[in-house]
XYZ file of C-alpha atoms in Angstrom:
761
model
C -1.232 22.362 -38.896
C 0.493 20.796 -35.909
C -0.459 22.617 -32.713
C 2.244 24.420 -30.786
C 3.746 22.517 -27.913
C 2.546 25.081 -25.420
C -1.034 24.599 -26.612
C -1.131 20.969 -25.497
C -2.916 20.431 -22.183
C -2.995 17.583 -19.702
C -6.218 16.389 -18.051
C -5.707 14.468 -14.845
C -8.672 12.901 -13.041
C -9.770 9.922 -10.999
C -11.680 6.991 -12.487
C -13.932 4.703 -10.483
C -14.963 1.147 -11.286
C -11.721 -0.390 -12.599
C -11.109 -3.941 -11.395
C -8.508 -5.484 -13.714
C -6.021 -4.877 -16.508
C -8.796 -5.294 -19.078
C -10.485 -2.197 -17.622
C -7.308 -0.179 -18.151
C -7.046 -1.242 -21.782
C -10.723 -0.505 -22.346
C -10.515 3.052 -20.984
C -7.300 3.848 -22.848
C -8.816 2.596 -26.088
C -11.992 4.656 -25.576
C -10.105 7.865 -24.750
C -7.583 7.525 -27.575
C -10.486 7.338 -30.003
C -11.433 10.933 -29.104
C -10.103 13.378 -31.764
C -7.226 15.501 -30.476
C -5.951 13.032 -27.873
C -2.193 12.552 -28.177
C -1.551 10.208 -25.273
C -3.634 8.444 -22.624
C -2.258 6.678 -19.573
C -4.535 4.919 -17.086
C -3.168 3.555 -13.814
C -5.039 0.758 -12.055
C -3.187 1.158 -8.743
C -3.845 4.876 -8.273
C -7.218 4.760 -10.119
C -6.174 7.774 -12.204
C -6.137 8.771 -15.870
C -3.690 11.275 -17.364
C -4.499 12.467 -20.888
C -2.533 14.798 -23.183
C -4.822 16.509 -25.682
C -5.135 19.411 -28.104
C -7.710 21.851 -26.659
C -8.477 23.081 -30.185
C -9.828 19.640 -31.088
C -11.507 18.479 -27.872
C -12.064 19.388 -24.228
C -11.946 17.811 -20.780
C -15.698 17.217 -20.761
C -15.477 15.098 -23.925
C -12.715 13.012 -22.365
C -14.817 12.400 -19.264
C -17.735 11.438 -21.506
C -15.593 8.856 -23.309
C -14.638 7.276 -19.995
C -18.248 7.161 -18.833
C -19.382 5.728 -22.172
C -16.888 2.906 -21.637
C -18.772 2.069 -18.425
C -16.765 3.831 -15.722
C -17.262 6.887 -13.515
C -15.210 10.076 -13.464
C -14.764 11.170 -9.847
C -14.082 14.859 -10.458
C -14.295 17.150 -13.448
C -10.913 16.855 -15.205
C -8.862 20.028 -15.394
C -5.514 20.944 -16.845
C -2.777 19.727 -14.523
C -1.242 22.362 -12.260
C 1.575 22.238 -9.775
C 1.756 19.217 -7.551
C 1.646 21.279 -4.400
C -1.519 23.043 -5.472
C -3.395 20.077 -6.902
C -2.394 17.200 -4.627
C -4.684 17.984 -1.677
C -7.837 18.382 -3.756
C -7.091 15.347 -5.914
C -6.333 13.152 -2.910
C -9.421 14.331 -1.041
C -11.736 13.837 -4.012
C -10.397 10.359 -4.689
C -10.658 9.420 -1.005
C -14.289 10.567 -0.945
C -15.072 8.572 -4.060
C -13.398 5.451 -2.665
C -15.312 5.885 0.580
C -18.591 6.025 -1.365
C -17.587 2.946 -3.369
C -16.686 1.052 -0.215
C -20.019 1.973 1.411
C -21.851 0.837 -1.733
C -20.075 -2.539 -1.821
C -20.562 -3.034 1.927
C -24.275 -2.270 1.563
C -24.631 -4.687 -1.361
C -22.747 -7.427 0.480
C -24.886 -7.111 3.606
C -28.067 -7.124 1.520
C -26.854 -10.153 -0.403
C -25.902 -11.994 2.798
C -29.324 -11.342 4.368
C -30.994 -13.242 1.521
C -28.240 -15.799 0.835
C -27.884 -17.257 4.353
C -31.527 -18.416 4.712
C -31.464 -19.564 1.083
C -28.469 -21.806 1.761
C -30.162 -23.205 4.872
C -33.316 -24.055 2.911
C -31.479 -25.543 -0.075
C -29.092 -27.636 1.988
C -31.834 -28.956 4.278
C -33.378 -30.949 1.366
C -36.871 -30.586 2.834
C -36.057 -31.525 6.427
C -37.193 -28.064 7.555
C -41.024 -27.957 7.630
C -42.530 -25.863 4.853
C -39.406 -25.822 2.669
C -40.331 -28.811 0.519
C -42.771 -28.750 -2.373
C -43.973 -25.872 -4.505
C -43.997 -23.323 -1.699
C -40.380 -24.037 -0.750
C -39.218 -23.903 -4.382
C -40.880 -20.540 -4.976
C -39.407 -19.300 -1.671
C -35.928 -20.068 -3.025
C -36.771 -18.037 -6.127
C -37.983 -15.158 -3.965
C -34.753 -15.151 -1.946
C -32.325 -15.526 -4.875
C -33.847 -13.073 -7.350
C -33.265 -9.902 -5.258
C -29.610 -10.921 -4.919
C -29.050 -11.559 -8.642
C -30.939 -8.491 -9.866
C -29.873 -6.248 -6.946
C -26.284 -6.569 -5.707
C -25.440 -8.875 -8.616
C -26.386 -6.184 -11.122
C -22.944 -4.551 -10.817
C -21.314 -7.700 -12.227
C -23.897 -8.067 -14.962
C -23.399 -4.448 -16.053
C -19.599 -4.721 -16.165
C -19.808 -8.058 -17.966
C -22.095 -6.442 -20.565
C -19.572 -3.626 -21.015
C -16.802 -6.178 -21.499
C -18.908 -8.015 -24.069
C -19.537 -4.779 -25.981
C -15.775 -4.279 -26.162
C -15.178 -7.908 -27.218
C -13.280 -8.934 -24.095
C -13.816 -10.955 -20.923
C -12.774 -10.595 -17.295
C -13.712 -11.838 -13.842
C -17.042 -10.027 -14.094
C -17.801 -12.136 -17.159
C -17.010 -15.337 -15.292
C -19.146 -14.338 -12.331
C -22.054 -13.299 -14.531
C -22.029 -16.533 -16.542
C -22.049 -18.642 -13.403
C -24.810 -16.623 -11.778
C -27.025 -16.438 -14.873
C -26.532 -20.127 -15.710
C -27.627 -21.276 -12.252
C -30.405 -18.695 -11.908
C -31.753 -19.044 -15.469
C -31.790 -22.837 -15.372
C -33.532 -22.778 -11.985
C -36.256 -20.455 -13.246
C -36.978 -22.788 -16.163
C -36.942 -25.820 -13.859
C -39.302 -24.007 -11.473
C -41.747 -22.507 -13.972
C -41.740 -25.189 -16.700
C -40.519 -28.433 -15.068
C -41.968 -30.628 -17.833
C -39.310 -29.328 -20.207
C -37.017 -31.885 -18.575
C -37.637 -35.583 -19.441
C -37.332 -36.945 -15.926
C -40.142 -34.611 -14.804
C -42.568 -36.858 -16.723
C -41.766 -39.609 -14.213
C -42.508 -37.383 -11.244
C -38.906 -36.377 -10.621
C -38.800 -32.661 -9.906
C -35.817 -30.897 -11.526
C -33.271 -29.665 -9.043
C -32.857 -25.905 -8.446
C -29.598 -23.949 -8.209
C -30.821 -20.638 -6.800
C -28.494 -20.957 -3.791
C -25.454 -21.271 -6.083
C -26.336 -18.057 -7.909
C -26.786 -16.071 -4.693
C -23.674 -17.537 -3.017
C -21.404 -16.585 -5.928
C -22.601 -12.958 -5.759
C -22.068 -12.816 -1.983
C -18.564 -14.295 -2.030
C -17.322 -12.053 -4.821
C -18.781 -8.953 -3.161
C -16.924 -9.833 0.024
C -13.668 -10.026 -1.938
C -14.306 -6.667 -3.605
C -15.051 -5.081 -0.235
C -11.731 -6.257 1.221
C -9.918 -5.003 -1.874
C -11.368 -1.479 -1.671
C -10.374 -1.221 1.990
C -6.737 -1.884 1.103
C -6.710 0.457 -1.908
C -7.956 3.434 0.114
C -4.621 3.684 1.903
C -2.840 4.735 -1.310
C -4.172 8.289 -1.298
C -3.258 8.730 2.383
C 0.422 9.122 1.492
C 0.025 12.283 -0.588
C -2.606 13.730 1.743
C -0.345 13.170 4.754
C 2.637 14.822 3.087
C 0.661 17.933 2.228
C -0.662 18.078 5.812
C 2.900 18.693 7.067
C 2.760 22.250 5.782
C 0.954 24.503 8.285
C -2.136 26.296 7.010
C -0.923 29.698 8.252
C 2.430 31.450 8.526
C 3.603 34.355 10.729
C 4.725 36.963 8.182
C 6.948 39.814 9.416
C 6.267 43.168 7.740
C 8.678 46.010 7.037
C 7.627 47.638 10.311
C 8.436 44.379 12.158
C 4.741 43.793 12.851
C 3.837 40.090 12.804
C 0.684 38.930 11.047
C -0.734 35.438 10.542
C -1.489 34.867 6.857
C -2.512 31.819 4.762
C 0.515 29.879 3.553
C -0.762 30.179 -0.028
C -0.326 33.958 0.135
C 3.455 33.779 0.784
C 5.681 34.952 -2.050
C 9.409 34.827 -2.619
C 11.102 37.484 -0.479
C 8.622 37.464 2.422
C 10.040 37.302 5.961
C 8.522 34.571 8.162
C 8.945 33.953 11.900
C 8.853 30.359 13.214
C 8.841 29.695 16.957
C 10.018 26.494 18.724
C 7.711 23.523 18.166
C 6.282 24.904 14.907
C 6.748 23.559 11.398
C 8.469 25.706 8.798
C 5.898 26.666 6.124
C 8.122 27.195 3.063
C 11.721 26.854 1.901
C 13.910 29.821 2.758
C 17.149 31.276 4.149
C 17.609 32.198 7.816
C 18.152 35.919 8.418
C 17.853 35.966 12.246
C 18.039 33.500 15.127
C 19.561 30.110 15.868
C 17.836 26.779 16.378
C 18.001 23.037 15.863
C 15.655 21.808 13.141
C 14.468 18.221 12.725
C 14.977 17.452 9.014
C 14.607 13.673 9.287
C 11.673 13.834 6.857
C 14.154 14.930 4.176
C 17.492 13.406 5.146
C 16.617 10.480 7.393
C 19.283 11.633 9.871
C 18.089 11.339 13.452
C 20.196 14.226 14.781
C 18.714 17.699 14.244
C 20.526 20.250 12.071
C 21.709 23.526 13.617
C 20.425 26.628 11.809
C 21.846 30.147 11.914
C 21.982 33.175 9.640
C 22.585 32.308 5.993
C 21.586 28.613 6.328
C 18.698 27.147 4.307
C 15.510 25.793 5.906
C 12.856 23.614 4.258
C 9.071 23.607 4.365
C 7.477 20.904 6.518
C 10.532 20.451 8.770
C 10.133 20.914 12.536
C 11.771 23.810 14.391
C 12.796 22.505 17.811
C 14.752 24.792 20.092
C 14.837 28.461 19.058
C 12.985 31.163 17.123
C 13.991 31.625 13.473
C 13.209 34.378 10.997
C 13.803 33.365 7.390
C 13.312 34.852 3.936
C 11.140 32.750 1.599
C 13.122 31.523 -1.412
C 10.770 28.877 -2.875
C 7.011 28.433 -2.887
C 4.462 25.987 -4.316
C 5.775 23.134 -6.444
C 9.384 24.341 -6.139
C 9.701 23.434 -2.444
C 11.514 20.320 -1.251
C 8.315 18.882 0.235
C 6.389 19.390 -3.008
C 9.127 17.522 -4.860
C 8.700 14.601 -2.444
C 4.924 14.673 -3.070
C 5.613 14.517 -6.793
C 8.113 11.686 -6.317
C 5.543 9.629 -4.378
C 2.863 10.200 -7.035
C 5.213 9.348 -9.897
C 6.540 6.265 -8.138
C 3.033 4.979 -7.447
C 1.980 5.719 -11.000
C 5.014 4.019 -12.586
C 4.587 0.783 -10.670
C 2.916 -1.640 -13.034
C -0.029 -3.444 -11.420
C 0.417 -7.191 -11.169
C -1.933 -8.845 -13.646
C -4.281 -11.243 -11.920
C -3.956 -14.748 -13.235
C -7.691 -15.304 -13.139
C -8.246 -12.249 -15.334
C -5.727 -13.494 -17.880
C -7.215 -16.983 -17.899
C -10.747 -15.609 -18.225
C -9.952 -14.160 -21.632
C -9.587 -17.746 -22.886
C -11.566 -19.721 -20.327
C -14.934 -18.061 -20.919
C -15.028 -18.483 -24.705
C -13.806 -22.065 -24.381
C -16.479 -22.973 -21.816
C -19.226 -21.332 -23.866
C -17.953 -23.105 -26.969
C -17.865 -26.479 -25.225
C -21.352 -25.977 -23.792
C -22.722 -25.012 -27.207
C -21.048 -28.007 -28.889
C -22.529 -30.224 -26.169
C -25.995 -28.827 -26.852
C -25.715 -29.410 -30.606
C -24.182 -32.902 -30.355
C -26.769 -34.188 -27.880
C -29.664 -32.758 -29.849
C -28.309 -34.256 -33.056
C -27.593 -37.628 -31.450
C -31.001 -37.991 -29.788
C -33.651 -35.930 -31.592
C -36.366 -38.227 -30.238
C -35.922 -36.937 -26.710
C -36.102 -33.384 -27.988
C -34.207 -30.387 -26.783
C -34.651 -31.185 -23.073
C -31.699 -33.604 -22.703
C -29.470 -31.339 -24.760
C -30.372 -28.347 -22.599
C -29.748 -30.387 -19.458
C -26.245 -31.289 -20.698
C -25.656 -27.649 -21.665
C -26.633 -26.427 -18.198
C -24.608 -29.166 -16.478
C -21.482 -27.948 -18.265
C -22.156 -24.317 -17.348
C -23.011 -25.097 -13.719
C -19.972 -27.307 -13.243
C -17.761 -24.714 -14.965
C -19.101 -21.944 -12.745
C -16.004 -19.941 -11.769
C -16.679 -20.064 -8.052
C -13.562 -22.120 -7.242
C -11.467 -20.176 -9.739
C -12.746 -16.896 -8.342
C -12.121 -18.002 -4.751
C -8.656 -19.439 -5.369
C -6.796 -16.171 -4.943
C -9.013 -14.083 -2.612
C -9.526 -16.958 -0.180
C -5.784 -17.455 0.290
C -5.204 -13.710 0.400
C -7.942 -13.231 2.999
C -6.537 -15.937 5.290
C -2.922 -14.883 4.664
C -3.564 -11.227 5.412
C -5.700 -12.167 8.408
C -2.912 -14.304 9.822
C -0.521 -11.457 9.102
C -2.707 -9.073 11.092
C -2.613 -11.484 14.026
C 1.190 -11.383 13.809
C 1.243 -7.572 13.573
C 1.880 -7.496 9.813
C -0.446 -5.297 7.727
C -0.479 -6.393 4.072
C -2.352 -4.285 1.528
C -3.750 -6.823 -0.919
C -2.999 -9.951 -2.894
C -0.734 -8.248 -5.434
C 1.546 -7.234 -2.552
C 1.738 -10.785 -1.245
C 2.592 -12.057 -4.711
C 5.356 -9.493 -5.189
C 6.729 -10.008 -1.665
C 7.053 -13.743 -2.245
C 9.606 -13.066 -5.003
C 11.785 -10.561 -3.093
C 15.513 -11.232 -3.524
C 16.879 -7.815 -2.491
C 16.030 -5.794 0.624
C 17.103 -2.155 0.959
C 17.051 -0.946 4.571
C 16.814 2.604 5.843
C 19.031 3.205 8.882
C 17.422 5.633 11.310
C 14.525 4.084 13.207
C 14.602 0.968 11.047
C 17.754 -0.864 12.108
C 18.575 1.649 14.859
C 16.685 2.918 17.898
C 15.817 6.168 16.102
C 17.078 8.544 18.795
C 20.547 9.557 20.043
C 21.838 8.045 23.267
C 25.018 8.543 25.286
C 27.393 5.727 24.292
C 30.976 6.627 25.299
C 32.639 8.707 28.044
C 36.393 9.355 28.095
C 37.677 11.102 31.248
C 41.218 12.526 31.228
C 40.635 15.033 34.047
C 41.217 12.595 36.869
C 37.841 13.461 38.411
C 36.242 10.204 37.394
C 33.528 9.474 34.838
C 30.524 10.302 37.065
C 32.041 13.560 38.328
C 32.761 14.731 34.778
C 29.274 13.691 33.618
C 27.728 15.638 36.518
C 29.407 18.849 35.339
C 28.648 18.197 31.669
C 25.034 17.265 32.412
C 24.514 20.361 34.555
C 25.424 22.631 31.627
C 23.687 20.595 28.917
C 20.476 20.575 30.988
C 20.095 24.279 30.192
C 19.836 23.497 26.446
C 16.782 22.269 24.562
C 18.910 20.680 21.847
C 18.154 16.941 21.385
C 21.866 16.090 21.599
C 22.062 17.898 24.927
C 18.991 16.050 26.182
C 20.549 12.718 25.184
C 23.697 13.542 27.178
C 21.637 14.588 30.207
C 19.533 11.424 30.097
C 22.651 9.296 29.731
C 24.378 11.009 32.640
C 21.385 10.544 34.932
C 20.998 6.912 33.833
C 24.602 6.251 34.827
C 24.009 7.695 38.308
C 25.381 11.236 38.000
C 23.894 13.866 40.326
C 23.460 17.096 38.363
C 24.105 20.397 40.204
C 22.869 23.809 39.038
C 24.697 25.707 36.297
C 24.961 29.428 35.623
C 26.128 31.759 32.851
C 24.832 29.419 30.180
C 25.970 30.207 26.612
C 25.125 28.334 23.407
C 26.669 28.782 19.973
C 24.722 27.006 17.250
C 26.721 24.318 15.542
C 29.642 24.703 17.953
C 28.716 23.888 21.552
C 27.607 25.107 24.973
C 29.325 26.586 28.002
C 28.513 27.549 31.582
C 29.792 27.578 35.128
C 29.123 25.034 37.856
C 30.097 26.021 41.413
C 32.432 28.640 39.957
C 34.129 26.209 37.560
C 33.862 26.862 33.821
C 32.621 23.971 31.694
C 32.728 23.926 27.888
C 31.353 21.127 25.644
C 31.575 21.255 21.856
C 33.609 20.811 18.721
C 37.381 20.724 18.552
C 37.474 24.001 16.607
C 35.353 25.769 19.225
C 37.571 24.677 22.069
C 40.727 25.567 20.131
C 39.281 29.041 19.455
C 38.955 29.422 23.240
C 42.623 28.528 23.684
C 42.073 24.889 24.698
C 44.154 22.347 22.743
C 42.406 19.080 21.820
C 45.214 17.339 19.942
C 45.765 14.720 22.657
C 42.238 13.381 22.135
C 41.885 13.920 18.373
C 42.792 10.301 17.624
C 40.229 9.028 20.124
C 37.583 11.314 18.591
C 38.413 10.049 15.103
C 38.150 6.454 16.286
C 34.725 7.145 17.822
C 33.539 8.836 14.624
C 34.705 5.840 12.596
C 32.473 3.662 14.793
C 29.440 5.841 14.044
C 29.557 7.998 17.201
C 29.287 11.806 17.361
C 32.017 12.994 19.776
C 31.995 16.276 21.760
C 35.104 17.547 23.541
C 34.844 18.566 27.219
C 36.916 21.291 28.891
C 36.727 21.976 32.652
C 38.406 24.983 34.216
C 40.011 25.876 30.895
C 41.678 22.444 30.552
C 40.799 19.547 28.250
C 38.935 17.020 30.405
C 37.647 14.326 28.055
C 35.075 13.364 25.457
C 31.400 12.445 25.551
C 29.929 10.688 22.485
C 26.392 9.908 21.368
C 25.029 7.637 18.660
C 21.871 6.149 17.282
C 22.548 2.523 18.174
C 21.573 -0.482 16.036
C 19.071 -2.801 17.692
C 19.606 -6.432 18.590
C 16.431 -7.295 16.651
C 17.984 -5.850 13.477
C 21.023 -8.132 13.757
C 18.816 -11.210 14.081
C 16.494 -10.165 11.250
C 19.349 -9.432 8.828
C 20.975 -12.775 9.556
C 17.638 -14.505 8.919
C 17.149 -12.628 5.636
C 20.575 -13.755 4.460
C 19.703 -17.331 5.392
C 16.646 -16.999 3.120
C 18.973 -16.127 0.216
C 18.060 -12.428 0.216
C 20.666 -9.735 -0.486
C 20.599 -6.904 2.103
C 21.843 -3.320 1.610
C 21.524 -0.067 3.577
C 20.226 3.177 2.024
C 20.351 6.237 4.289
C 20.640 10.004 4.306
C 23.067 9.820 7.216
C 26.822 10.475 6.971
C 28.957 7.874 5.222
C 31.136 7.121 8.244
C 28.177 6.637 10.543
C 26.312 4.520 8.026
C 29.265 2.229 7.346
C 29.917 1.785 11.065
C 26.316 0.737 11.723
C 26.325 -1.537 8.654
C 29.499 -3.247 9.840
C 27.910 -4.003 13.222
C 24.881 -5.522 11.488
C 26.772 -7.542 8.887
C 25.612 -5.464 5.897
C 28.149 -5.208 3.070
C 26.530 -2.740 0.657
C 25.900 0.836 1.875
C 24.415 3.859 0.081
C 24.914 6.898 2.334
C 24.209 10.653 2.237
C 21.306 10.206 -0.196
C 18.212 12.407 -0.403
C 14.661 11.057 -0.868
C 14.835 11.370 -4.652
C 18.139 9.460 -4.647
C 16.648 6.646 -2.581
C 13.954 6.185 -5.225
C 16.647 6.308 -7.927
C 18.672 3.579 -6.173
C 15.547 1.401 -6.012
C 15.042 1.948 -9.751
C 18.657 1.017 -10.485
C 18.336 -2.203 -8.459
C 15.144 -3.066 -10.338
C 16.930 -2.425 -13.649
C 19.416 -5.147 -12.687
C 16.541 -7.629 -12.694
C 16.185 -7.758 -8.930
C 12.872 -7.924 -7.086
C 13.292 -5.161 -4.534
C 11.768 -4.444 -1.135
C 12.431 -1.074 0.518
C 12.140 -0.925 4.306
C 11.870 2.422 6.116
C 10.025 4.435 8.725
C 10.342 8.105 7.750
C 8.714 10.565 5.385
C 11.966 10.693 3.446
C 11.492 6.998 2.648
C 8.047 7.452 1.063
C 9.189 7.871 -2.593
C 11.461 4.821 -2.359
C 8.760 2.779 -0.598
C 6.364 3.555 -3.440
C 8.945 2.881 -6.178
C 10.004 -0.553 -4.880
C 8.251 -3.764 -5.894
C 7.213 -3.909 -2.243
C 7.461 -1.008 0.189
C 7.673 -2.097 3.833
C 7.187 0.429 6.636
C 8.042 0.038 10.294
C 4.705 0.650 12.015
C 6.267 2.782 14.752
C 7.375 5.265 12.081
C 5.447 8.083 10.435
C 1.886 7.641 9.216
C 3.003 8.798 5.770
C 5.597 6.061 5.437
C 3.000 3.492 6.517
C 0.483 4.885 4.014
C 2.984 4.853 1.138
C 4.097 1.304 1.899
C 2.552 -1.988 0.810
C 3.333 -3.782 4.073
C 3.435 -2.247 7.558
C 5.182 -4.048 10.425
C 3.005 -2.954 13.337
C 4.662 -4.990 16.080
C 8.239 -6.045 16.670
C 9.757 -3.612 14.189
C 12.237 -5.087 11.747
C 12.181 -8.416 13.590
C 8.860 -9.082 11.810
C 10.361 -8.604 8.335
C 11.512 -12.212 7.751
C 8.134 -13.439 9.020
C 6.315 -11.161 6.554
C 8.338 -12.449 3.598
C 7.906 -16.084 4.675
C 4.157 -15.538 5.048
C 3.978 -14.104 1.529
C 5.818 -17.128 0.143
C 3.444 -19.496 1.922
C 0.411 -17.563 0.692
C 1.562 -17.586 -2.937
C 2.256 -21.316 -2.695
C -1.315 -21.786 -1.430
C -2.718 -19.659 -4.272
C -0.866 -21.790 -6.826
C -2.248 -24.951 -5.232
C -5.765 -23.500 -5.286
C -5.530 -22.498 -8.934
C -4.105 -25.894 -9.860
C -6.988 -27.780 -8.255
C -9.544 -25.333 -9.652
C -8.198 -25.902 -13.169
C -7.902 -29.670 -12.746
C -11.482 -29.738 -11.497
C -12.661 -28.058 -14.698
C -10.390 -30.052 -17.000
C -11.741 -33.334 -15.604
C -15.279 -32.267 -14.741
C -16.378 -30.462 -17.899
C -15.957 -33.474 -20.240
C -17.854 -35.657 -17.736
C -20.653 -33.072 -17.511
C -20.781 -32.948 -21.306
C -21.393 -36.715 -21.369
C -17.995 -37.974 -22.526
C -18.383 -41.150 -20.398
C -21.900 -41.964 -21.668
C -20.817 -44.063 -24.700
C -18.666 -46.263 -22.456
C -20.582 -46.448 -19.169
C -24.064 -45.145 -19.939
C -23.588 -42.703 -17.076
C -24.538 -39.029 -17.206
C -23.596 -36.341 -14.720
C -26.803 -34.623 -13.697
C -26.897 -30.904 -12.943
C -27.520 -31.874 -9.311
C -24.199 -33.706 -9.100
C -22.557 -30.938 -11.114
C -23.746 -28.425 -8.526
C -22.465 -30.603 -5.691
C -19.106 -30.979 -7.435
C -18.950 -27.213 -7.908
C -19.607 -26.699 -4.190
C -17.021 -29.346 -3.284
C -14.383 -27.594 -5.386
C -15.064 -24.333 -3.553
C -14.915 -26.068 -0.174
C -11.563 -27.666 -1.076
C -10.130 -24.288 -2.054
C -11.322 -22.730 1.201
C -10.024 -25.639 3.279
C -6.605 -25.425 1.643
C -6.504 -21.678 2.252
C -7.436 -22.100 5.921
C -4.231 -24.048 6.471
C -2.473 -20.663 6.447
C -4.017 -19.958 9.846
C -1.421 -22.308 11.281
C 1.469 -20.275 9.820
C 4.048 -19.350 12.441
C 2.489 -21.482 15.163
C 4.676 -23.869 17.056
C 3.858 -27.536 16.359
């Protein structure tokens, strides 16, 4: 009998140890084999598994056991999924702890490996010039230094390669293990039983390759360490969002007594008091008080929103200027902030990880190399049975040593390491090689407005004086009244007035009406600043300046009418101005053939005015965070490779949904955490540089892979003895080892050219 829909449960837990797409397929296959599992989805980027199952047929413990049997670790005990708001903090914290342990483990293994590998390389490369390193003692010393590396830190690769073999697949761990075991195993035979090799009968001691085995382990561990450091930032986005909600709330009882209670204890209908400077704990409706609330985390609009009785407020937003009492209308996963958390998680989970070329190639490369080495062994033994197995084994080892995947394994991480390092020097934080690869293909850039292409704060831009007093005199009166208000718009007007040289006198009888304006008296003269409707309600006609106000609004300004002594006196306007750097960056992006559009929560008129100043043709305005992510998805559906650039919490879902999310480093920590690239210096002016750097890095990776493949295509037949019938020449394992080292050096040298990126010739 088919189980009822409501009986189906979802287990959601973190998995540790995944390194490539083959790991994902392996875990999904193992879990789907468990009876009762309906669907299994494993995400490499977020290191999570989500499994739908029938609890009558299996349980969460059995699912965790299947994952562990496949060779991976379950970070926390899987439980049925609950609301995002309730589960996100614990999931993020547990995953962060697990990643921290993994990073410490890899760092410890790398340091241990390096301690043994460095002296081993010195001894091997000295060729006996260092006293005491030649002869039997020196050869056994190499064995003593290499073996702890192979069987200690190198054991993680051997274990994962064995797991891959059991599941009839191959990955980078397989390549690393073959190279390490070939060099180490051959060297042990050459050390312990040198007479197995024909030339040993003539007093020629077989060469050892212990240093190659240890060096491969050390280099790959270094790459894994750098990778785990970048991946840790993923969980910071969700953890930072949840941290916006205060841990306690000030609940107001029926007797008007205030009591601090845990936020989790709030229920729909509770009354909550929020004072200036505090964050609102839950979504609700204002019942008392007026204030300006910073909702930029939701809307992206830099100007705060005035709140009064009957207006909605949202959890996580910042109360700025006045005390508010509101009635809770939504809690838990129903709040606006919880929906953003869910959007970030879903966007990160839906982004397909970029398959690593080396992993794809390894599925074919490893079997081919093993097949060629085996054929070489058989052919040489059959062709020269008189010399015995020794020559055949030597040819077999030469093929394996030369085909050691050191150059192939270094091709990508070497370029990524240098590219990201150069980026850091330029103030560009790039989170991994997959990001660089995706960024190199960007053809569409979506820009947030506030704080990204604008200054991110309102400033006084225009003053129209019709009173005859003069601009400074009018600003002095306006500034004197506005100085009594804590509203950010008022502060912008005051700062602008002072910057222009106005001397502000004292004001009295200050009055503020939320959403309308402020009034007061200065030296006995009444001054009123606010909306047209507010002034008209006070009997002051504004029709003579309505056209000027409309023209200012069309240019992206926010105008306020000024009345002095009961007469219309002029207009003051503020705006969040676009930066000069944004104009230059957008022009440069267009020159690179990249389409640029603006996506913002701000008003349509303001957005279009700013876009026109910057030369942007496409504008998406008045969109919420979920809509920004939807727009990114729609652009991707058109076949575009999309980068989203923003600096606010409201941008986090879109940053995560884009092929590449780019955060302005001066923005919120959450936006930076959710993004793939953070521009830490220079703001948006660094954006073209970041995209050019990614293109240069990918070009270097392609060059590295090309030479690594060519090296194997040419070298393996020579190592197998293909030239022997024509020239009588054989490539010894010694030369094969040198060639292998040379290929790695060439890859590193080519990658180091990226250090010159952006430098003047």
